[in-house]
């Protein structure tokens, strides 16, 4: 019997408790012993639940109880969660988490502390919710240089884009619908501005390239400027609009890491990932493309990854997982200026076609509406594209093509 | 520095050597030490390679060299590969393999021997080639009852079906093309009759349900009877024809396990898996659907999974992975008779429509060609469907719908 604590009894935390109860058979079978929740830390009251004796409001109860071997941190944020995680690790407790913000911001430090105290800090649930992605990267793709990562990493924005594409809803209406369904929060900025996806890019890049990639180095653009016109042009180009988090490896070991909406060719498996689903495509120099697909969010899907991490700790209680990455001093991320790609450009105004052709002589014009013209360009560097957009003035839409 | 041996220098074995050379930097970084191939066992001569001193024809050289810590078995088959694998494990060497036939036939026994001798027997490459699937099942989905597994597990048959669907080639022509491209062997039976997929179903089921599922319990049907008519009806039903390996969990813990061609709805992510790609969809009771997609075969993709297993052994040389399953005495597989599903049925002859409607009153007729009629049925048990087909006589095509 192993004793655990849950810190934060919100959506994911309560899901962790539910799975440990509901699937106690498979959990204890795989953990080689039962896992019992001894404490649940939350400042709120939950009078509706029968297990009142488990709720505590004082973190030190968990910290000072040597019987608690595993702590699930499902609080989110990087304030109290950061402090409590550190103190749990220092107290010799394994910590597992779904908190991408904390891993993206303090992962290197927390992994180092975990190593020094011979415990695990595991975070399978922090990227792709329930989709196995962290372990496959650490353990299965190790014979490869990962030349590229491209992921649909945020379910809320993918839902909004799917509704714009499938139902013809304008962005604002699709966002309202997502909020009504509980997929988007009242303040949806972390999702629609790409911040959530940015954190996940940081975690995936840190694993793939062995040195911490911090959010401030990852150029991040959201989906709020995307219109139904962009969506329609994508369709004409046999593409769909998707918000992608991407990392591209350069020959010198540096990387481009960014979040931006893209035109994704319908022939890519990423194009058919719809609604709140997530998918991460990883290209290895030996493996080629591999894709991991599933529910990137949701109470039980995410909690099932947290519980799997708890099971891993229980099963190998004495053996720490040999994972970690450098402190970020390698500064792997190179500015996007030199990164070349094909682009979609939409231009308003008279003579738009002529202007586009002049700016991008080898571009392909898409069948266009009155008063504007759109095209797909050949390879153009980010710097050149930004200069061209500046000069063209009335650019109404501009996205990379994948 | 860790010394390794490769047994069998065919496609995968030579790929393993190539990756260990080409990607020596990332291999030694992830393994925390370089891995050097000391011996290559093969009865054939390879005068074209410079590293002649590594080739041996006598297995006991490897067996008796205590310096060899890891052996990659890429011979295939269950004759010499079985004997050599056992002797390596008994000699205290880790064994990693891509040999699905051996794992499907003797996995439980070999895992038991590995455990007794505190070494690993790892087989990530045995299912889905380079796609990470074995570790995610063992480590990431552990909080779930796996209620269903459905996979496109054989690249050759998926290539043939893709060519039938996309290029309108009849089965025989598509097979010839696959042979010309090197995707299918001169004797293609193991692929087109579903035997290869059957072995992979055995491995996935053994992991998911903890007891060995042997090939003889897995009802297996190949793709050789599929015609362009079937492919056309699938399209009319908004489906595609795919060869699936499936396992379905029953409430009592028993399973249905089988390989058969299916009508797969175009709304399923499995439908867009084309050419030689593989994909495995796993449904967890907490997680929902997760899919793993990539190159299911090919020299370097498969070899990259073998090398990842070697790296895992090197990195945790002293710590055996706690994996394994029972000896098959639970006899988990239940006959398909009672398994209910929707079906596609194609009937030739006069009054075919009336006969189908009489046999399956709630069926939906598909727009049909002259001289035959096809329909989709509601849920019908396998036993009832077989009896109905017997009675209807001129049934020209019959597949489950997923």
Short mmCIF file of N, CA, C and O in Angstrom, two decimals, chain A residues 68 70 131:
data_model
loop_
_atom_site.label_atom_id
_atom_site.label_comp_id
_atom_site.label_asym_id
_atom_site.label_seq_id
_atom_site.Cartn_x
_atom_site.Cartn_y
_atom_site.Cartn_z
N UNK A 68 3.59 9.75 3.12
CA UNK A 68 3.20 10.17 1.76
C UNK A 68 4.41 10.05 0.83
O UNK A 68 5.37 10.81 0.96
N UNK A 70 4.10 9.79 -2.75
CA UNK A 70 3.85 10.38 -4.08
C UNK A 70 2.86 11.53 -3.95
O UNK A 70 1.84 11.39 -3.29
N UNK A 131 -2.44 11.76 -24.02
CA UNK A 131 -1.66 11.12 -25.09
C UNK A 131 -0.25 10.80 -24.59
O UNK A 131 0.43 11.69 -24.10
#
